[in-house]
Each structure stands twice: as C-alpha cells, then as structure tokens.
Short mmCIF file of C-alpha atoms and ligand atoms in Angstrom, two decimals:
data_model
loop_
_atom_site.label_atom_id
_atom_site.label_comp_id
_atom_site.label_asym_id
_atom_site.label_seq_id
_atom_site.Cartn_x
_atom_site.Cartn_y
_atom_site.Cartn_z
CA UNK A 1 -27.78 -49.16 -251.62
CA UNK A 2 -30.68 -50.70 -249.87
CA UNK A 3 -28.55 -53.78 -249.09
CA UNK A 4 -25.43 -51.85 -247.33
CA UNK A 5 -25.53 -52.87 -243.87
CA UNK A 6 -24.13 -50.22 -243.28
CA UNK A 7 -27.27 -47.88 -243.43
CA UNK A 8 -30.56 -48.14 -241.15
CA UNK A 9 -32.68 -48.67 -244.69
CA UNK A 10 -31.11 -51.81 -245.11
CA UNK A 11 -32.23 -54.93 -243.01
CA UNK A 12 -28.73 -56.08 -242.34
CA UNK A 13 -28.04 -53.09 -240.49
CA UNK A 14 -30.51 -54.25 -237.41
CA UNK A 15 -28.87 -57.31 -235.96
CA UNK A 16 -30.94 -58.08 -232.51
CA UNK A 17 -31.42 -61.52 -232.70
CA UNK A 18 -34.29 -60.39 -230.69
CA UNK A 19 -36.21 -59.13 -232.98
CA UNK A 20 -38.98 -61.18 -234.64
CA UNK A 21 -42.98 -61.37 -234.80
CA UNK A 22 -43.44 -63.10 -231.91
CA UNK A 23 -41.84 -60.60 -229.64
CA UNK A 24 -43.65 -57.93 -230.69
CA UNK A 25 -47.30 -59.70 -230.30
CA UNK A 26 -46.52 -60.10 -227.34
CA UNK A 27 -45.60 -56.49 -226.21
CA UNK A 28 -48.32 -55.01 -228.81
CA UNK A 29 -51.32 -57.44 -227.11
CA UNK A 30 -50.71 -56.30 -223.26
CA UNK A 31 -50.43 -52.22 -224.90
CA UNK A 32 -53.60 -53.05 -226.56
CA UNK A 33 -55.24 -53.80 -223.02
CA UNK A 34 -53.01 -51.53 -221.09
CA UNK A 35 -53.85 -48.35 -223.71
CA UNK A 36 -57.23 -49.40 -223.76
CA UNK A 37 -57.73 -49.09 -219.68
CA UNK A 38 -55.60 -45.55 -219.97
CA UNK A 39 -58.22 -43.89 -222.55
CA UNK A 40 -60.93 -45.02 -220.86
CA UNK A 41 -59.65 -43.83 -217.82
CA UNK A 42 -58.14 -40.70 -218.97
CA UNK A 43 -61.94 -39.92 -220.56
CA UNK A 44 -63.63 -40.29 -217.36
CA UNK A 45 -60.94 -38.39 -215.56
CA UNK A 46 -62.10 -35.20 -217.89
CA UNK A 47 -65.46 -35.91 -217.11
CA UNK A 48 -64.75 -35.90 -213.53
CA UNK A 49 -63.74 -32.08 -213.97
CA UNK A 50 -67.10 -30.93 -214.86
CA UNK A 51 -65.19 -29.32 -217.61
CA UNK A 52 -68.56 -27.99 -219.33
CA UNK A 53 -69.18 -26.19 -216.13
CA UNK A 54 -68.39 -22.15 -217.29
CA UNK A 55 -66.46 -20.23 -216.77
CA UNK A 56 -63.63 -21.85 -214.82
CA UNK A 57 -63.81 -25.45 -215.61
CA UNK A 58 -63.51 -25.48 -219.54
CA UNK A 59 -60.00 -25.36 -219.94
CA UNK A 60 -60.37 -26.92 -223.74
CA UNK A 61 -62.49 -25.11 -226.14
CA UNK A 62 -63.86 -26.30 -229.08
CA UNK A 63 -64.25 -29.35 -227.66
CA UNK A 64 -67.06 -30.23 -230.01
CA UNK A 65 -68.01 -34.11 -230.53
CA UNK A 66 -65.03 -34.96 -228.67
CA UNK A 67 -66.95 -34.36 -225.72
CA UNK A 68 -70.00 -36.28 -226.66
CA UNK A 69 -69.46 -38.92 -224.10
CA UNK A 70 -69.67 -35.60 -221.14
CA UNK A 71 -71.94 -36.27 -218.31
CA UNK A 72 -72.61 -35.23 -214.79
CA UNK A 73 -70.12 -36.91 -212.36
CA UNK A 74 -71.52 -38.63 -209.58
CA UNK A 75 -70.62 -38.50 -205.79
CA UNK A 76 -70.82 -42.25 -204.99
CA UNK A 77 -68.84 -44.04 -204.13
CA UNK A 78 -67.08 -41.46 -202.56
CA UNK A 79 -63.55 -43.19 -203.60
CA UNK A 80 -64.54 -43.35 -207.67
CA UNK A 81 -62.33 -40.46 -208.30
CA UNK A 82 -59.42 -41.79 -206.14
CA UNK A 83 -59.43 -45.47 -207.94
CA UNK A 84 -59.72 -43.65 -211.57
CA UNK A 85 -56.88 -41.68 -211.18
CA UNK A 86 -55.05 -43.77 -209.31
CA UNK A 87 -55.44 -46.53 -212.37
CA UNK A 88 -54.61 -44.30 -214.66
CA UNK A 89 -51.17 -43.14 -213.46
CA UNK A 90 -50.27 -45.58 -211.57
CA UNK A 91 -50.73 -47.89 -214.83
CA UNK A 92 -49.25 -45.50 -217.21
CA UNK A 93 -46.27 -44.97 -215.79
CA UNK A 94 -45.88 -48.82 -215.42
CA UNK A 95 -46.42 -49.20 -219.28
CA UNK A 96 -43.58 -47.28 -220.11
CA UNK A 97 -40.56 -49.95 -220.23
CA UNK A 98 -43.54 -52.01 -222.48
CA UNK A 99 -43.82 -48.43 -224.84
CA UNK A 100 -40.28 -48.67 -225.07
CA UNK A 101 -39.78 -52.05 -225.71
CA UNK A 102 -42.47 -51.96 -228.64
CA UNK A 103 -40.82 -49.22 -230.36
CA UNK A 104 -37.62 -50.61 -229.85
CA UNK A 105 -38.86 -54.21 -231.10
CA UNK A 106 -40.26 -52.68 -234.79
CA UNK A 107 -37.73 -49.47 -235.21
CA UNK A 108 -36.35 -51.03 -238.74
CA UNK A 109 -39.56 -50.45 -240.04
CA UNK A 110 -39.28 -46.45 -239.48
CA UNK A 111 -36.16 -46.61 -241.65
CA UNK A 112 -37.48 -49.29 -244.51
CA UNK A 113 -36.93 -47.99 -248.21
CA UNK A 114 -39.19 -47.08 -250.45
CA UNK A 115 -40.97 -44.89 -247.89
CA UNK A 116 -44.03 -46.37 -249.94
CA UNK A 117 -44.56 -48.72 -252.06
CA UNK A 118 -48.25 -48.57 -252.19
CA UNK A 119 -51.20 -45.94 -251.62
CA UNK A 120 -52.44 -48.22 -249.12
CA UNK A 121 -48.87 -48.72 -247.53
CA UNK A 122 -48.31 -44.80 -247.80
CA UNK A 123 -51.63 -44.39 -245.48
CA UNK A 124 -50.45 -47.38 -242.97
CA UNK A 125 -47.25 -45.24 -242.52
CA UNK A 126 -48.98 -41.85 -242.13
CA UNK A 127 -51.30 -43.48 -239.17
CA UNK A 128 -48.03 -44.78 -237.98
CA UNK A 129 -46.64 -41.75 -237.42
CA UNK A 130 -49.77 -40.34 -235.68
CA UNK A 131 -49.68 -43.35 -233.44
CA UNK A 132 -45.83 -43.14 -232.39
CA UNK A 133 -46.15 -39.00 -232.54
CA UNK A 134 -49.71 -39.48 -230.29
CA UNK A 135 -47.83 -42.21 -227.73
CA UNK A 136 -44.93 -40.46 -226.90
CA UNK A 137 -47.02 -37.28 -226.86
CA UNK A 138 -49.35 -39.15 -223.87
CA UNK A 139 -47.24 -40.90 -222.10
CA UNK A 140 -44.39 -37.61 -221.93
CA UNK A 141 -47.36 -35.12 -221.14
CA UNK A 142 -48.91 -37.34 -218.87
CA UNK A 143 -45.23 -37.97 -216.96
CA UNK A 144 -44.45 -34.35 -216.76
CA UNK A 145 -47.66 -33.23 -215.27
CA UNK A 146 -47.44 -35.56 -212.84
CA UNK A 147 -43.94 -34.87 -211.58
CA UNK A 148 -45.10 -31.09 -211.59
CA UNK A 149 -43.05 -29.85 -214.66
CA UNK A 150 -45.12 -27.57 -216.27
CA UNK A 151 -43.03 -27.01 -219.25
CA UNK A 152 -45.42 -27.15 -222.29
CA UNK A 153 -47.38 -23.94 -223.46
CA UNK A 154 -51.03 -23.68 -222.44
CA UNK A 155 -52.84 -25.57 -220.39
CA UNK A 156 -52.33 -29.59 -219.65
CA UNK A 157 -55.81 -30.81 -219.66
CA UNK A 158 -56.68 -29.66 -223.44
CA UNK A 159 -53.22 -31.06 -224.84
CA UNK A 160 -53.38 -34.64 -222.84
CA UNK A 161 -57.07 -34.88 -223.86
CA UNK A 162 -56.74 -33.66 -228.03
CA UNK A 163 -53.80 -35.95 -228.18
CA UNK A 164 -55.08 -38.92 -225.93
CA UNK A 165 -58.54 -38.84 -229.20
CA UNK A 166 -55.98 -38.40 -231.58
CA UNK A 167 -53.34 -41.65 -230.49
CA UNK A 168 -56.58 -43.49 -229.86
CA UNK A 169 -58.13 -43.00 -233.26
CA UNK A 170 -54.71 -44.37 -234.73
CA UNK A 171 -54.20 -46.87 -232.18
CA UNK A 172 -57.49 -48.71 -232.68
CA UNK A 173 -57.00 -48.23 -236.67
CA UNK A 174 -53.44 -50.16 -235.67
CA UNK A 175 -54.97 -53.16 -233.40
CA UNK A 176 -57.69 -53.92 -235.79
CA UNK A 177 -54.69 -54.46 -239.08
CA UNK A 178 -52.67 -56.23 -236.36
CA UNK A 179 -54.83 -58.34 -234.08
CA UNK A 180 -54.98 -61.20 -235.83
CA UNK A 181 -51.51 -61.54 -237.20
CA UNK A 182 -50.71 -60.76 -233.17
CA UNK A 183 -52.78 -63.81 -232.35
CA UNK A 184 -51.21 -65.85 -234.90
CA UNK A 185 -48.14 -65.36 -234.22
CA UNK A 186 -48.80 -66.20 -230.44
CA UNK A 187 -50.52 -69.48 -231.75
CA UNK A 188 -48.31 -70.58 -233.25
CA UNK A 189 -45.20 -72.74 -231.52
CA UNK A 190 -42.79 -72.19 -235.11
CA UNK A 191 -42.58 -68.37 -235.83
CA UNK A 192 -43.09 -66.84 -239.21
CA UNK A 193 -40.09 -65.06 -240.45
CA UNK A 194 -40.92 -61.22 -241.39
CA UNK A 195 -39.07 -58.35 -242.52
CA UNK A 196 -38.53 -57.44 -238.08
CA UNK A 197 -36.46 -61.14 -238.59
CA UNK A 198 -32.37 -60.01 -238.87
CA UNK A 199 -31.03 -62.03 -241.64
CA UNK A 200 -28.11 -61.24 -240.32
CA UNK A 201 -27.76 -62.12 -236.34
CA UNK A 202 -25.54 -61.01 -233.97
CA UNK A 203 -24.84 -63.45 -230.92
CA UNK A 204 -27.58 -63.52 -228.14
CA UNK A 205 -26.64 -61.63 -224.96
CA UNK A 206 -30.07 -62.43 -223.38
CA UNK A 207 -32.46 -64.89 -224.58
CA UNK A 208 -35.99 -63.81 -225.42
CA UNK A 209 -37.53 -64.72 -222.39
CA UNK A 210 -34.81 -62.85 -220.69
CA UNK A 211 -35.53 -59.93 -222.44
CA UNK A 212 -39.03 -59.80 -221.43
CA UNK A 213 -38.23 -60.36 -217.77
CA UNK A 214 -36.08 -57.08 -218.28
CA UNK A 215 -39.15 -55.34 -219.35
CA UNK A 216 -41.40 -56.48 -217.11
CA UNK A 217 -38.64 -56.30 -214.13
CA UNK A 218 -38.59 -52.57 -215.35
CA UNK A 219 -42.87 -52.48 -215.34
CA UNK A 220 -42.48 -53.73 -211.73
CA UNK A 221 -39.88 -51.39 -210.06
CA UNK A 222 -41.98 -48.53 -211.72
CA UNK A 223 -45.07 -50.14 -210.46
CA UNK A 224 -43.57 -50.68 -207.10
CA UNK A 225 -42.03 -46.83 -206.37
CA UNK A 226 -45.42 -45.40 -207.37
CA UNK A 227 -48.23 -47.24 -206.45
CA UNK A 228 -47.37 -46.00 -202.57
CA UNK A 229 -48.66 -42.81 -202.88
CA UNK A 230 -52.07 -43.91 -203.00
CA UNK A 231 -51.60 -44.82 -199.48
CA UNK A 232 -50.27 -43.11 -196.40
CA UNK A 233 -47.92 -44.02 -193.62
CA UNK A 234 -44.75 -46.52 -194.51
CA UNK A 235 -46.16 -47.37 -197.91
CA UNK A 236 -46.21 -43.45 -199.46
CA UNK A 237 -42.77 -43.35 -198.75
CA UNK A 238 -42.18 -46.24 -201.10
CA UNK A 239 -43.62 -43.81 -203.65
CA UNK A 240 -39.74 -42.93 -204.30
CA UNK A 241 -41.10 -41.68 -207.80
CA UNK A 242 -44.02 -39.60 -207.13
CA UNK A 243 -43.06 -35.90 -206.24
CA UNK A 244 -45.81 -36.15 -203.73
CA UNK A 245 -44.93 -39.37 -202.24
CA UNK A 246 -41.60 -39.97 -200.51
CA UNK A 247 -41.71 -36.78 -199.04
CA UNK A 248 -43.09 -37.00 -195.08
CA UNK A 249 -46.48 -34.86 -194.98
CA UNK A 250 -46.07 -34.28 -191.02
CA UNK A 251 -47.97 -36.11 -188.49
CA UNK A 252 -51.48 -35.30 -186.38
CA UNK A 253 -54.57 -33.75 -187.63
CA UNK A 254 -53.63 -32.02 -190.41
CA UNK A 255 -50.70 -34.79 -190.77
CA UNK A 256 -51.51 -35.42 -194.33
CA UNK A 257 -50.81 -34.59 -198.16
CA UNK A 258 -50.41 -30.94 -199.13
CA UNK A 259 -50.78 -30.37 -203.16
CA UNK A 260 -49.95 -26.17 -202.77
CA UNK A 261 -48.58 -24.84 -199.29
CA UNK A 262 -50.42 -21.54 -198.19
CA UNK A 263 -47.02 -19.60 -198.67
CA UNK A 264 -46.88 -21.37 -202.16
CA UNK A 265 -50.02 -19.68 -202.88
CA UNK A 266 -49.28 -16.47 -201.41
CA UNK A 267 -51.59 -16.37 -198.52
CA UNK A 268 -51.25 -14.23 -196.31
CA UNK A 269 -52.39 -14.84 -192.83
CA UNK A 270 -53.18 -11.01 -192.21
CA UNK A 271 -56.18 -11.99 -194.37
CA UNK A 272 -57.73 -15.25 -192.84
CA UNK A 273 -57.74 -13.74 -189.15
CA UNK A 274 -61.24 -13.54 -187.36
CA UNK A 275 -61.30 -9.62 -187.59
CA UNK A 276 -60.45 -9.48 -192.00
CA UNK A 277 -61.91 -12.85 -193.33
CA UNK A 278 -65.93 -13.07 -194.74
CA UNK A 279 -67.33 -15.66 -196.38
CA UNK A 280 -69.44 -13.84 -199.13
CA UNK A 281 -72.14 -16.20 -200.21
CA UNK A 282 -74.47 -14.64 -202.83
CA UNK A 283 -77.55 -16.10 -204.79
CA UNK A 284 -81.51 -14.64 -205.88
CA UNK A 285 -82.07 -14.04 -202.18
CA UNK A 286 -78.90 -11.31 -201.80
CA UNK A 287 -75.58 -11.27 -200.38
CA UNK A 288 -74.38 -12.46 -196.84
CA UNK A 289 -71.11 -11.98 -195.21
CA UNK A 290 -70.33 -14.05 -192.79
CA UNK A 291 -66.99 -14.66 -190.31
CA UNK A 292 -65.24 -17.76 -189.08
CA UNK A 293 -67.12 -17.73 -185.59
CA UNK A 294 -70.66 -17.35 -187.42
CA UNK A 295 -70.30 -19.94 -189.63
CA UNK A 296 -68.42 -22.13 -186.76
CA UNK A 297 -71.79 -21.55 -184.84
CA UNK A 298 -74.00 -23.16 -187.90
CA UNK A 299 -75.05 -26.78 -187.64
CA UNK A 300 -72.17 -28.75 -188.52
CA UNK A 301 -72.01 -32.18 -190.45
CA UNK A 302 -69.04 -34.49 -190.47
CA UNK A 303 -67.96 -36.26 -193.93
CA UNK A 304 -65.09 -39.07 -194.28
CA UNK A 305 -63.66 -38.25 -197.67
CA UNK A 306 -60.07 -38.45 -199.51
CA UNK A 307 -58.51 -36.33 -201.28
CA UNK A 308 -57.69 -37.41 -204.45
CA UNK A 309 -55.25 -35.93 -207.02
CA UNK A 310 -55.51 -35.73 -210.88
CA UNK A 311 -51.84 -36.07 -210.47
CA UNK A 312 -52.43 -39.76 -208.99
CA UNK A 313 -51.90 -39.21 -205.36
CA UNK A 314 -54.61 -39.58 -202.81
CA UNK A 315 -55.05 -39.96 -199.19
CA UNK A 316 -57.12 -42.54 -197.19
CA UNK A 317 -60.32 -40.68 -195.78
CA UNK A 318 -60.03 -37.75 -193.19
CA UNK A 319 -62.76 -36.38 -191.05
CA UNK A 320 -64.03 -33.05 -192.51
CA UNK A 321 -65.96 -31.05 -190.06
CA UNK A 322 -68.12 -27.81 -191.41
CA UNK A 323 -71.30 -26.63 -193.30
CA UNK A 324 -73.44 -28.47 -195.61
CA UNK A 325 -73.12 -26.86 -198.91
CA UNK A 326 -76.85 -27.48 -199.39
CA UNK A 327 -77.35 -25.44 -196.22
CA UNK A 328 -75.48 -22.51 -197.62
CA UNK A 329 -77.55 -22.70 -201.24
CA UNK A 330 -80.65 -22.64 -198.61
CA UNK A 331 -79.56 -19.58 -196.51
CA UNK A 332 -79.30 -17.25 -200.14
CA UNK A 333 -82.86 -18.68 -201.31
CA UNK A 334 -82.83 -22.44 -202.74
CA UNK A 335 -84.11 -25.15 -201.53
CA UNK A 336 -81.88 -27.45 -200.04
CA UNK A 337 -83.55 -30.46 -201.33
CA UNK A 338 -82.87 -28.75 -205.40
CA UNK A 339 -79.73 -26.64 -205.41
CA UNK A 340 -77.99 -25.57 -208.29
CA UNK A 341 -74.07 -25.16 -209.40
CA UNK A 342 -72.09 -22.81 -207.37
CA UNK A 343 -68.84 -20.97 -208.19
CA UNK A 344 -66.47 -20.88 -206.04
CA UNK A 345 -63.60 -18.72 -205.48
CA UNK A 346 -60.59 -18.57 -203.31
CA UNK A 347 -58.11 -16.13 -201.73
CA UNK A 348 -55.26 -16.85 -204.00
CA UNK A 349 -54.93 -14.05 -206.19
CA UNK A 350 -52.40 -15.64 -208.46
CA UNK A 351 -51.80 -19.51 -209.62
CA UNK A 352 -53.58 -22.32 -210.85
CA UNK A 353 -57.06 -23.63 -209.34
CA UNK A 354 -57.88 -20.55 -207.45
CA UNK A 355 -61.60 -20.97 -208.44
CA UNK A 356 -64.28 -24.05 -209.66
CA UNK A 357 -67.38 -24.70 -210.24
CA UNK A 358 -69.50 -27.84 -208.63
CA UNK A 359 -72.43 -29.44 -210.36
CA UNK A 360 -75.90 -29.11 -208.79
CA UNK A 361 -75.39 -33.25 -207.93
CA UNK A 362 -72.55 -32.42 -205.78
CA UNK A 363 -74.05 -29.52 -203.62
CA UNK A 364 -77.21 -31.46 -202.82
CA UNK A 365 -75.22 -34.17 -201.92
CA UNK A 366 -75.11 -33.64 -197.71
CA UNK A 367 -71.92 -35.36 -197.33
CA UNK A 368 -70.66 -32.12 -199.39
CA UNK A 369 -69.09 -29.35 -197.00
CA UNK A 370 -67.50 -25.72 -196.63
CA UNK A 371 -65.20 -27.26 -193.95
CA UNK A 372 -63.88 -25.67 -190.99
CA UNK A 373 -61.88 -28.60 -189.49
CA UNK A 374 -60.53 -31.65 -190.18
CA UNK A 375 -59.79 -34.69 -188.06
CA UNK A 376 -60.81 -33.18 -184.69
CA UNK A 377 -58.76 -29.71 -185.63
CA UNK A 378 -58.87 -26.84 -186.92
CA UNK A 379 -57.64 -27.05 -191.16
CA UNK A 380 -53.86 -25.94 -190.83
CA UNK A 381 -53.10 -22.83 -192.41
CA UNK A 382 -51.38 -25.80 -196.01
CA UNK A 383 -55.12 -27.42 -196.07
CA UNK A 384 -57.35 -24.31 -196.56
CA UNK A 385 -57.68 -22.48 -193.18
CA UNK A 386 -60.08 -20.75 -192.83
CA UNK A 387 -62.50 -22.88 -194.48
CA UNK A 388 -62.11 -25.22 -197.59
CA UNK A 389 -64.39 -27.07 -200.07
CA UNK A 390 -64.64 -30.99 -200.19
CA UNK A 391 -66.88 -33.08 -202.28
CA UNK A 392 -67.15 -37.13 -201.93
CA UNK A 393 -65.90 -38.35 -205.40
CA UNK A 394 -64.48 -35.07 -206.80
CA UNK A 395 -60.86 -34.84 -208.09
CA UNK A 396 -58.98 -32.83 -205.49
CA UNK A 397 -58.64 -29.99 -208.02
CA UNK A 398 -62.36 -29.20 -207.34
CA UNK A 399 -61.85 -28.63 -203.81
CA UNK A 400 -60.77 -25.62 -203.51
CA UNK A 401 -58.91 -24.05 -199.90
CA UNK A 402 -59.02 -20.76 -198.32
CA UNK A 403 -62.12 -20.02 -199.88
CA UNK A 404 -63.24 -16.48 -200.40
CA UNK A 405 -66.69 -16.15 -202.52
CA UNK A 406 -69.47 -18.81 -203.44
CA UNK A 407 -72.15 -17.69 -205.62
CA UNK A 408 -74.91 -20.04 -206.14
CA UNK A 409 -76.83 -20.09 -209.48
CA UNK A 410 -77.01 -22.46 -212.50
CA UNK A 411 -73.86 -22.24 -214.56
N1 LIG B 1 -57.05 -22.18 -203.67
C1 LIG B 1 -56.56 -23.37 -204.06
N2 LIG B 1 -57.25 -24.50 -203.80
C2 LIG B 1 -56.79 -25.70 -204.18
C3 LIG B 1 -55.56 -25.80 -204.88
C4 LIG B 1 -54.83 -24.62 -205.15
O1 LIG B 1 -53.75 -24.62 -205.73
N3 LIG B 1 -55.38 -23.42 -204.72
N4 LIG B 1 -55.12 -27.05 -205.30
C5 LIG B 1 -56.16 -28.05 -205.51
C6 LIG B 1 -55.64 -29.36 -205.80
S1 LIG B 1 -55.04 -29.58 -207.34
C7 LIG B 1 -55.70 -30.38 -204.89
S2 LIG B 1 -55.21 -31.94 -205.31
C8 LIG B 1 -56.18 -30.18 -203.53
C9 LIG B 1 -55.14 -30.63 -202.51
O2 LIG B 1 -55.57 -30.41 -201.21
P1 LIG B 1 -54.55 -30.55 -199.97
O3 LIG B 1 -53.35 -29.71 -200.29
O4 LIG B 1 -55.28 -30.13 -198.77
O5 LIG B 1 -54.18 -32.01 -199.93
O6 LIG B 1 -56.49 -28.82 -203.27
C10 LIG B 1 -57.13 -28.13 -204.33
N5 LIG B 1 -57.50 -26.82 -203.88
MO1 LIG B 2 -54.66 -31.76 -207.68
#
C-alpha cells in the first residue's frame, strides 16, 4: 500500500525531478531571514499603535507576556513609522512566490505514512502543522487587510499579532532542527539523497536554476507593482497591486492619498460649517469650545510629516499648518513643557478609527499639530476639514480627521 504510486503516501507518487534537499535550503534560508525581518517588523508595528493606551487603542486583550516587549513609540525620525510599515508589506507580499515554493518543494512529507513513527517525530509533525497553519494564517491575514477585505470576524490587529507569536514560536523551533542540515546541504557541491528525492523522475521541464528564476521572477513583479505606493507621482501608479496605489489621488494641495473619503465616513458638511463646528477641548482646568476662526487666530506652527499607513502606503511629507498640541494641553491647565495622553475623538459616528489616544511623548513633541491646513490650503473636506490630528512618526491610523473632542489627561 505504501508503495502504490498511485497514492500521495507513497514516494513514487511525487515525481518533480525538482525536488531534493538542496532546493529547499535554499528557499527555507532566505524565509528564515525574510520571516525573521516580518516579525520583527510586524512587533514594532503593534508597538507603534500605543495599543496599551485605554480605551481605544487595545484592540487585543489579554495580551499578557506577549506584550512584554511594549514601549512608548518615539516621534523621531519622523519617517520611522513610514519605513516599518513599508518593510513589512512591501516585503511580505514579495515572499509569497518563496512561501509557495517551500511548501510546494516538501508537500510529500504532509502525506508520508506512518503519520508517526516516533514520539519525537509525532511532536516535529504537530509543530509542523502550527508552522504551515501559522504561515498561511500571516501571510493571508496580512494580504487581505491590506487590499481592504475585511472578511475575518473581529478585529485584524489581535488575529495578525496572536498568530504572527504563534508561527514564530514554531518557526524558530523549525530553523534551529533545520539550520544546519540547510547549510550542509548548501555546502556541499554532491547532494544528499532524502526522502524529498523522487525515486521515480519524471523528465525535467525546467532545470533547477530555472525554477528558481521563476520564483524569484514572481518575488520581483510582486516587488515591483507594490513598492510604488510608498511614493507619489509616476511611481504610485506602478503600485498596480496596492488598492491605494494605482488609483490617481488628484492633484494640488490636498492632491494626495485619501485612506476614508468624508462621504465614506458619513460626514456631513452641515456639521463642519463655521456656525455648527466646536472644538471641545477638556482637561483639570474645564472645558473650552472653540470654532474654526478662533482656533485659526491661535499661533500657528508648520510641521513636514507623511502620512503613513499600517496598510503599507505612505506619502512623501506635506506641509501641515495648525495648533501645537502642547499648546492646547496648556490652554486646559498643563504645562506645555509636561503634557500628558489625550483622547481624541472625531465626527464619524460610525466606522473604524473614529477615535485614539496619543502618548504624552507625542503631544509634547511641537512638531505635533491639530491642523487646519495643509500645503498652503485649507484640509479638503477627504483629509479632515475642519481640523485633523498629525503626529511625526505615528502610523496614519493615529491621526485622526474631522476631529470633534480632545480630552487631555493620563490614560
Ligand atoms: N475620523 C477618522 N480619522 C481617520 C481615519 C478614519 O477612518 N476616520 N482613518 C485613519 C487612517 S487608517 C489613516 S491611514 C489616515 C489617512 O489619512 P488621509 O486620508 O488624509 O491620507 O487617517 C486616519 N484618520
Ligand atoms: Mo491607515
């Protein structure tokens, strides 16, 4: 039975001539790096949320030890969240023809009889399914958050972040059994035979090398339609891939990315007119309401800051115009120089990301601003008219537009 080519169980069955040790060192060495950069990245992404910020921020309880590594995310340099995230997608989504190719290289094994033929060999298999289960897991998560399909229950952050410690935890058991045969097997010029070897090969339609061109020719047109929409002008459109890429985000002032249109969110421009919109901004000293015109007629501070997607888009800096957020923790009794969180809430009534809360860190920071304009204009109506948060360093998610009610006060 387990010699009857004609089943999966039986090594006859598989006849790549492909397949072999070699092979898949080679694809398992550049996931080991690749994977490696991702967690890392992925981790410092989280942090970058200030998700132990209550009440809005904490999207994962229970977090526990898995948050260990937390800490407060700093505003310089003002690009760190734009060159995280953009790593992190940009490379993951390049990894996946090298995901695939891996699988593909060692799928006999899923199907080899006895399903155990040891207690140790039982456990290897059990981690193996936790790392497959935990890849696929990432890497489909992570692909349809970023092209906007919000199809799985509950919320993205704690699902991507559970399963990026549990793939991790398997992955790192899995490099440290296979590293050195990996290395050995690249060492060597005559490959070892192993049980990934057909002993029964089909004719070649591509040589090995050829094969790994195809992957990494597949690595490199992903690469290539994605990376763009770090950028603007000619090269987002190149971002064929990216939902928020090929599109064209308009030209002038305000001639840059929109994440949520105001319609989207269901703003209605009977409430952001001089005569209905106040800025309520409350902390130990009271409450003040304030309009457009008064806070137009603060001193205003100019900032050059992107804005910078968890999604992996970003633009290149713009020119926000508007009040130092240190200035507003001042005018409802802090001092400027020592301010603490604030929670702040928007307009939008329904949707995500309607409210957030900003470390201490990032309101005394003065490049930090409730701003009214941006490049020379007034904020269009899609970028958070009629006054918007932005924070050097912060994932765009934190900045939140058409902003209704700050209150001031450690979190
Ligand atoms: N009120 C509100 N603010 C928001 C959002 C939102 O959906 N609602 N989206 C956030 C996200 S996820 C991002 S990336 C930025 C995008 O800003 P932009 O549309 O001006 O580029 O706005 C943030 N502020
Ligand atoms: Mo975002």
């Amino acid at each position: 039975m387990r010699d009857d080519p004609r089943l999966p169980s039986s090594p006859g069955f598989w006849r790549s001539p492909l397949r072999g040790p070699r092979f898949t060192s080679v694809l398992g060495l550049v996931l080991l790096v690749g994977i490696t950069v991702l967690f890392v990245t992925g981790l410092v992404s989280y942090a970058a949320y200030n998700p132990d910020l209550s009440p809005v921020n904490d999207k994962t309880p229970d977090k526990g030890i898995l948050g260990f590594y937390l800490f407060a995310w700093p505003t310089n340099p003002h690009w760190l969240y734009r060159l995280n995230q953009g790593v992190h997608v940009t490379l993951g989504i390049t990894l996946i023809p090298v995901l695939l190719a891996k699988l593909w290289s060692v799928i006999p094994r899923l199907f080899a009889l006895p399903p155990a033929r040891s207690l140790a060999h039982a456990l290897e298999r059990i981690s193996l399914l936790l790392l497959v289960g935990g890849a696929l897991f990432e890497f489909v998560t992570g692909v349809l958050n970023v092209q906007l399909d919000y199809v799985f229950p509950g919320s993205f952050y704690p699902l991507h972040f559970y399963g990026a410690w549990v793939f991790f935890a398997a992955f790192v058991a899995h490099a440290l059994l296979k590293m050195p045969t990996a290395l050995r097997n690249l060492r060597h010029l005559r490959e070892e035979r192993n049980d990934l070897v057909t002993p029964r090969p089909a004719a070649p339609t591509v040589s090995r090398r050829g094969a790994l061109w195809f992957v990494g020719g597949g690595s490199l047109l992903l690469f290539a339609t994605t990376v763009g929409q770090n950028f603007d002008g000619l090269l987002r459109r190149t971002a064929l891939l990216a939902p928020h890429g090929g599109g064209d985000p308009g030209s002038g002032p305000n001639g840059f990315q929109i994440n949520k249109t105001a319609a989207y969110a269901g703003i209605d421009t009977a409430e952001t007119g001089e005569e209905a919109w106040r800025l309520v901004v409350t902390g130990p000293a009271g409450t003040v309401r304030l309009s457009r015109d008064q806070l137009a007629g603060f001193v205003l501070h100019s900032s050059a800051l992107p804005i910078a997607c968890v999604e992996g888009w970003s633009t290149s800096d713009q020119w926000w115009r508007g009040v130092r957020l240190r200035d507003l923790a001042a005018l409802v009794g802090y001092d400027a120089d020592d301010p603490p969180d604030v929670f702040v809430e928007s307009l939008q009534r329904r949707g995500a990301f309607r409210s957030a809360a900003l470390r201490a860190n990032q309101v005394a920071d003065p490049r930090s601003l409730l701003a009214l304009y941006v490049n020379g204009e007034e904020l269009s109506p899609d970028h958070g008219y009629p006054a918007r948060i932005i924070v050097p360093a912060a994932p765009g998610v934190l900045n939140t537009k058409w902003v209704a009610r700050m209150t001031f006060g450690d979190l």
